[in-house]
PDB file of C-alpha atoms in Angstrom:
ATOM      1  CA  SER A   1     -25.306  93.637  63.462  1.00 39.00           C
ATOM      2  CA  TRP A   2     -28.805  94.916  64.156  1.00 37.00           C
ATOM      3  CA  ALA A   3     -28.696  93.332  67.614  1.00 40.00           C
ATOM      4  CA  SER A   4     -26.995  95.069  70.499  1.00 39.00           C
ATOM      5  CA  ALA A   5     -24.767  92.323  71.899  1.00 42.00           C
ATOM      6  CA  GLY A   6     -27.677  90.520  73.473  1.00 44.00           C
ATOM      7  CA  ALA A   7     -28.948  93.491  75.449  1.00 44.00           C
ATOM      8  CA  GLY A   8     -32.728  93.285  75.569  1.00 46.00           C
ATOM      9  CA  ALA A   9     -32.806  90.216  73.322  1.00 49.00           C
ATOM     10  CA  ARG A  10     -36.229  88.625  73.109  1.00 49.00           C
ATOM     11  CA  PRO A  11     -36.879  84.859  72.858  1.00 52.00           C
ATOM     12  CA  TRP A  12     -37.984  85.214  69.226  1.00 51.00           C
ATOM     13  CA  ASP A  13     -35.015  87.310  68.025  1.00 49.00           C
ATOM     14  CA  HIS A  14     -33.250  84.212  66.640  1.00 45.00           C
ATOM     15  CA  LEU A  15     -36.251  83.668  64.339  1.00 49.00           C
ATOM     16  CA  LEU A  16     -35.909  87.225  63.031  1.00 47.00           C
ATOM     17  CA  LEU A  17     -32.208  86.601  62.336  1.00 44.00           C
ATOM     18  CA  ARG A  18     -33.084  83.522  60.307  1.00 44.00           C
ATOM     19  CA  LEU A  19     -35.739  85.411  58.326  1.00 46.00           C
ATOM     20  CA  LEU A  20     -33.159  88.093  57.546  1.00 45.00           C
ATOM     21  CA  GLY A  21     -30.779  85.432  56.224  1.00 49.00           C
ATOM     22  CA  MET A  22     -28.335  85.693  59.113  1.00 58.00           C
ATOM     23  CA  SER A  23     -27.109  82.403  60.476  1.00 90.00           C
ATOM     24  CA  THR A  24     -26.531  81.798  64.137  1.00 94.00           C
ATOM     25  CA  LEU A  25     -24.741  79.390  66.396  1.00 95.00           C
ATOM     26  CA  VAL A  26     -25.884  78.317  69.853  1.00 96.00           C
ATOM     27  CA  VAL A  27     -23.303  77.461  72.500  1.00 97.00           C
ATOM     28  CA  LYS A  28     -25.171  75.260  74.975  1.00 96.00           C
ATOM     29  CA  THR A  29     -23.859  75.106  78.548  1.00 96.00           C
ATOM     30  CA  THR A  30     -25.167  73.957  81.921  1.00 93.00           C
ATOM     31  CA  HIS A  31     -25.461  77.665  82.815  1.00 96.00           C
ATOM     32  CA  GLY A  32     -27.637  78.516  79.818  1.00 97.00           C
ATOM     33  CA  ASP A  33     -27.229  79.188  76.116  1.00 97.00           C
ATOM     34  CA  VAL A  34     -25.243  81.837  74.265  1.00 97.00           C
ATOM     35  CA  ARG A  35     -26.565  82.643  70.774  1.00 97.00           C
ATOM     36  CA  ILE A  36     -24.024  84.053  68.301  1.00 97.00           C
ATOM     37  CA  GLU A  37     -24.710  85.705  64.934  1.00 96.00           C
ATOM     38  CA  PHE A  38     -21.979  84.964  62.370  1.00 96.00           C
ATOM     39  CA  GLN A  39     -20.256  88.003  60.809  1.00 96.00           C
ATOM     40  CA  ASP A  40     -19.549  86.496  57.378  1.00 95.00           C
ATOM     41  CA  SER A  41     -18.922  89.820  55.648  1.00 94.00           C
ATOM     42  CA  SER A  42     -16.029  90.642  58.000  1.00 95.00           C
ATOM     43  CA  ALA A  43     -14.528  87.201  58.616  1.00 96.00           C
ATOM     44  CA  PRO A  44     -15.618  84.720  55.913  1.00 96.00           C
ATOM     45  CA  ALA A  45     -12.796  82.193  56.449  1.00 96.00           C
ATOM     46  CA  HIS A  46     -13.293  82.175  60.226  1.00 96.00           C
ATOM     47  CA  CYS A  47     -17.077  81.796  59.949  1.00 96.00           C
ATOM     48  CA  SER A  48     -16.652  78.956  57.466  1.00 95.00           C
ATOM     49  CA  ALA A  49     -14.120  77.182  59.685  1.00 96.00           C
ATOM     50  CA  VAL A  50     -16.291  77.509  62.818  1.00 96.00           C
ATOM     51  CA  ARG A  51     -19.314  76.167  60.921  1.00 95.00           C
ATOM     52  CA  GLU A  52     -17.259  73.198  59.714  1.00 95.00           C
ATOM     53  CA  LEU A  53     -15.954  72.470  63.222  1.00 96.00           C
ATOM     54  CA  VAL A  54     -19.520  72.562  64.567  1.00 95.00           C
ATOM     55  CA  ARG A  55     -20.813  70.307  61.753  1.00 94.00           C
ATOM     56  CA  GLN A  56     -18.043  67.801  62.542  1.00 95.00           C
ATOM     57  CA  GLY A  57     -18.945  67.899  66.259  1.00 95.00           C
ATOM     58  CA  ALA A  58     -15.391  68.998  67.069  1.00 96.00           C
ATOM     59  CA  TYR A  59     -16.520  71.279  69.913  1.00 96.00           C
ATOM     60  CA  ASP A  60     -18.959  68.821  71.502  1.00 95.00           C
ATOM     61  CA  GLY A  61     -17.736  67.840  74.956  1.00 95.00           C
ATOM     62  CA  CYS A  62     -15.132  70.600  74.949  1.00 97.00           C
ATOM     63  CA  CYS A  63     -15.349  73.524  77.339  1.00 98.00           C
ATOM     64  CA  ILE A  64     -15.071  77.125  78.341  1.00 98.00           C
ATOM     65  CA  TYR A  65     -11.961  77.021  80.507  1.00 98.00           C
ATOM     66  CA  ARG A  66     -10.817  80.616  80.999  1.00 98.00           C
ATOM     67  CA  ALA A  67     -12.826  83.375  82.680  1.00 98.00           C
ATOM     68  CA  GLU A  68     -11.522  86.903  83.149  1.00 97.00           C
ATOM     69  CA  PRO A  69     -14.304  89.085  84.640  1.00 97.00           C
ATOM     70  CA  SER A  70     -14.797  92.341  82.689  1.00 97.00           C
ATOM     71  CA  PHE A  71     -12.480  91.002  79.956  1.00 98.00           C
ATOM     72  CA  VAL A  72     -13.293  87.618  78.300  1.00 98.00           C
ATOM     73  CA  ILE A  73     -14.474  84.058  78.669  1.00 98.00           C
ATOM     74  CA  GLN A  74     -12.548  81.632  76.461  1.00 98.00           C
ATOM     75  CA  GLY A  75     -13.398  78.228  75.059  1.00 97.00           C
ATOM     76  CA  GLY A  76     -12.527  76.027  72.165  1.00 96.00           C
ATOM     77  CA  LEU A  77     -11.170  72.577  71.449  1.00 97.00           C
ATOM     78  CA  ARG A  78      -9.961  71.937  75.011  1.00 97.00           C
ATOM     79  CA  GLU A  79     -11.634  69.116  76.939  1.00 97.00           C
ATOM     80  CA  PRO A  80     -12.533  69.609  80.629  1.00 96.00           C
ATOM     81  CA  GLY A  81      -9.544  67.440  81.650  1.00 95.00           C
ATOM     82  CA  GLY A  82      -7.142  69.757  79.786  1.00 94.00           C
ATOM     83  CA  HIS A  83      -6.467  67.736  76.618  1.00 96.00           C
ATOM     84  CA  VAL A  84      -6.556  69.973  73.534  1.00 95.00           C
ATOM     85  CA  ARG A  85      -8.054  68.363  70.439  1.00 96.00           C
ATOM     86  CA  PRO A  86      -6.292  68.979  67.123  1.00 95.00           C
ATOM     87  CA  CYS A  87      -8.017  71.467  64.838  1.00 95.00           C
ATOM     88  CA  PRO A  88      -9.024  69.666  61.618  1.00 94.00           C
ATOM     89  CA  THR A  89      -9.499  72.928  59.712  1.00 93.00           C
ATOM     90  CA  GLY A  90      -5.912  74.114  60.262  1.00 93.00           C
ATOM     91  CA  LYS A  91      -4.691  77.653  60.890  1.00 96.00           C
ATOM     92  CA  LEU A  92      -6.690  80.674  59.785  1.00 96.00           C
ATOM     93  CA  PRO A  93      -5.480  83.927  58.238  1.00 95.00           C
ATOM     94  CA  LEU A  94      -6.061  87.139  60.148  1.00 96.00           C
ATOM     95  CA  GLU A  95      -9.308  88.824  59.008  1.00 96.00           C
ATOM     96  CA  TYR A  96      -9.320  91.964  61.114  1.00 95.00           C
ATOM     97  CA  GLY A  97     -12.376  94.050  60.337  1.00 94.00           C
ATOM     98  CA  LEU A  98     -14.513  94.644  63.417  1.00 97.00           C
ATOM     99  CA  LYS A  99     -13.541  96.097  66.761  1.00 97.00           C
ATOM    100  CA  ASN A 100     -13.479  93.927  69.897  1.00 97.00           C
ATOM    101  CA  THR A 101     -16.498  95.451  71.628  1.00 98.00           C
ATOM    102  CA  ARG A 102     -18.646  93.961  74.362  1.00 98.00           C
ATOM    103  CA  GLY A 103     -20.517  90.940  73.025  1.00 98.00           C
ATOM    104  CA  THR A 104     -18.272  90.244  70.052  1.00 98.00           C
ATOM    105  CA  VAL A 105     -16.833  86.749  69.589  1.00 98.00           C
ATOM    106  CA  THR A 106     -13.213  86.655  68.541  1.00 97.00           C
ATOM    107  CA  MET A 107     -10.769  83.945  67.503  1.00 97.00           C
ATOM    108  CA  ALA A 108      -7.791  83.533  69.821  1.00 96.00           C
ATOM    109  CA  ARG A 109      -4.333  83.406  68.284  1.00 95.00           C
ATOM    110  CA  TRP A 110      -0.638  83.666  69.105  1.00 94.00           C
ATOM    111  CA  ASP A 111       1.747  86.476  68.129  1.00 93.00           C
ATOM    112  CA  ASP A 112       1.682  85.100  64.561  1.00 94.00           C
ATOM    113  CA  PRO A 113      -1.390  86.816  63.072  1.00 93.00           C
ATOM    114  CA  ASN A 114      -2.181  83.691  61.006  1.00 94.00           C
ATOM    115  CA  SER A 115      -2.097  81.240  63.927  1.00 95.00           C
ATOM    116  CA  ALA A 116      -5.805  81.133  64.909  1.00 95.00           C
ATOM    117  CA  THR A 117      -7.353  77.651  65.018  1.00 95.00           C
ATOM    118  CA  GLY A 118     -10.419  76.671  67.035  1.00 95.00           C
ATOM    119  CA  GLU A 119     -10.016  78.697  70.249  1.00 97.00           C
ATOM    120  CA  TRP A 120     -12.438  81.626  70.669  1.00 98.00           C
ATOM    121  CA  PHE A 121     -13.502  84.113  73.291  1.00 98.00           C
ATOM    122  CA  VAL A 122     -16.465  86.348  74.097  1.00 98.00           C
ATOM    123  CA  ASN A 123     -15.534  89.947  74.889  1.00 98.00           C
ATOM    124  CA  LEU A 124     -17.170  91.008  78.159  1.00 98.00           C
ATOM    125  CA  SER A 125     -16.101  94.654  77.704  1.00 98.00           C
ATOM    126  CA  ASN A 126     -14.938  96.960  74.941  1.00 98.00           C
ATOM    127  CA  ASN A 127     -11.397  95.579  74.614  1.00 96.00           C
ATOM    128  CA  GLU A 128      -9.520  98.178  72.584  1.00 96.00           C
ATOM    129  CA  ASN A 129      -6.253  96.410  73.471  1.00 95.00           C
ATOM    130  CA  LEU A 130      -7.372  93.578  71.138  1.00 96.00           C
ATOM    131  CA  ASP A 131      -8.000  95.946  68.206  1.00 95.00           C
ATOM    132  CA  ARG A 132      -5.473  96.851  65.521  1.00 94.00           C
ATOM    133  CA  THR A 133      -2.913  99.292  66.919  1.00 91.00           C
ATOM    134  CA  GLY A 134       0.116  98.605  64.727  1.00 91.00           C
ATOM    135  CA  ASP A 135       1.537  96.632  61.846  1.00 92.00           C
ATOM    136  CA  SER A 136       2.978  93.434  63.325  1.00 90.00           C
ATOM    137  CA  GLY A 137       2.288  90.636  65.821  1.00 88.00           C
ATOM    138  CA  TRP A 138      -0.272  91.294  68.544  1.00 91.00           C
ATOM    139  CA  ALA A 139      -0.715  94.872  67.288  1.00 90.00           C
ATOM    140  CA  LEU A 140      -2.491  93.601  64.156  1.00 94.00           C
ATOM    141  CA  GLY A 141      -5.550  92.853  66.283  1.00 95.00           C
ATOM    142  CA  PHE A 142      -7.837  89.844  66.589  1.00 96.00           C
ATOM    143  CA  THR A 143     -10.512  88.577  64.183  1.00 97.00           C
ATOM    144  CA  VAL A 144     -14.116  89.129  65.298  1.00 98.00           C
ATOM    145  CA  TRP A 145     -16.286  86.448  63.660  1.00 97.00           C
ATOM    146  CA  GLY A 146     -19.501  86.709  65.683  1.00 98.00           C
ATOM    147  CA  VAL A 147     -21.754  88.853  67.852  1.00 97.00           C
ATOM    148  CA  VAL A 148     -23.698  87.576  70.860  1.00 97.00           C
ATOM    149  CA  VAL A 149     -27.383  88.287  70.215  1.00 96.00           C
ATOM    150  CA  ALA A 150     -28.673  86.486  73.331  1.00 96.00           C
ATOM    151  CA  GLY A 151     -26.998  85.099  76.423  1.00 97.00           C
ATOM    152  CA  MET A 152     -24.550  87.778  77.557  1.00 98.00           C
ATOM    153  CA  ASP A 153     -25.953  87.177  81.040  1.00 98.00           C
ATOM    154  CA  VAL A 154     -24.771  83.562  80.716  1.00 98.00           C
ATOM    155  CA  ALA A 155     -21.289  84.705  79.652  1.00 98.00           C
ATOM    156  CA  GLU A 156     -21.157  87.096  82.606  1.00 98.00           C
ATOM    157  CA  LYS A 157     -22.270  84.332  84.991  1.00 97.00           C
ATOM    158  CA  ILE A 158     -19.518  82.017  83.701  1.00 98.00           C
ATOM    159  CA  SER A 159     -16.908  84.779  84.134  1.00 98.00           C
ATOM    160  CA  GLY A 160     -17.659  84.880  87.858  1.00 97.00           C
ATOM    161  CA  LEU A 161     -17.286  81.152  88.533  1.00 98.00           C
ATOM    162  CA  PRO A 162     -14.522  80.001  90.929  1.00 98.00           C
ATOM    163  CA  ALA A 163     -11.114  80.014  89.273  1.00 98.00           C
ATOM    164  CA  HIS A 164      -7.379  79.884  89.910  1.00 97.00           C
ATOM    165  CA  SER A 165      -4.375  81.570  88.355  1.00 97.00           C
ATOM    166  CA  GLN A 166      -2.364  79.560  85.846  1.00 96.00           C
ATOM    167  CA  SER A 167       0.397  81.085  83.704  1.00 94.00           C
ATOM    168  CA  GLY A 168      -1.045  84.555  84.317  1.00 95.00           C
ATOM    169  CA  MET A 169      -4.581  83.603  83.257  1.00 96.00           C
ATOM    170  CA  ARG A 170      -7.721  82.990  85.321  1.00 98.00           C
ATOM    171  CA  MET A 171      -8.645  79.359  84.631  1.00 97.00           C
ATOM    172  CA  LEU A 172     -11.973  77.928  85.821  1.00 98.00           C
ATOM    173  CA  ASP A 173     -11.727  75.413  88.663  1.00 98.00           C
ATOM    174  CA  THR A 174     -14.471  73.440  86.935  1.00 98.00           C
ATOM    175  CA  PRO A 175     -14.511  74.104  83.174  1.00 98.00           C
ATOM    176  CA  VAL A 176     -17.970  74.558  81.622  1.00 98.00           C
ATOM    177  CA  THR A 177     -18.730  71.799  79.092  1.00 97.00           C
ATOM    178  CA  ILE A 178     -20.231  72.970  75.797  1.00 96.00           C
ATOM    179  CA  THR A 179     -22.196  71.668  72.831  1.00 94.00           C
ATOM    180  CA  MET A 180     -22.500  73.856  69.736  1.00 92.00           C
ATOM    181  CA  VAL A 181     -25.459  73.809  67.345  1.00 92.00           C
ATOM    182  CA  LEU A 182     -25.916  75.685  64.057  1.00 90.00           C
ATOM    183  CA  GLU A 183     -29.217  77.473  63.348  1.00 82.00           C
ATOM    184  CA  ASP A 184     -28.998  78.308  59.662  1.00 57.00           C
TER     185      ASP A 184
END
């Protein structure tokens, strides 16, 4: 990506991305917008699935529900009340290609490397522990499918919202409702 994870992004940068043939996604929240550039060359199946979920409106009314300062914010097909919507695109194969650096957007998954569906997170730091370190399970790494080109300040703000511990994770007391819009 020519952008540096949103650092110094200007209001017109999304227009430059479109002129260069790069498609973007906007995650709209009550705290501001996060603009993400798809990384089709590294994760074509993931980018295609996310686009399809957005076109179907699957994410609309869902939320960012997990916030780990200096680590990640996580959202997906979970509604603010906790109900998780089924993922109409099914499970995705692991497409590890890019490192989990600050500002990258990564698909969440279980120990099975081909278990990703519609849950995603924004890396708030360089998270080497999410990169490939071995040849099975978690050690295979996580698929990066996007890069934040504007709105890292919004992601950081969300990571500091009041939260509580649940099953070892920091869950937001009041999840942040999202709407996702394609700009391609």
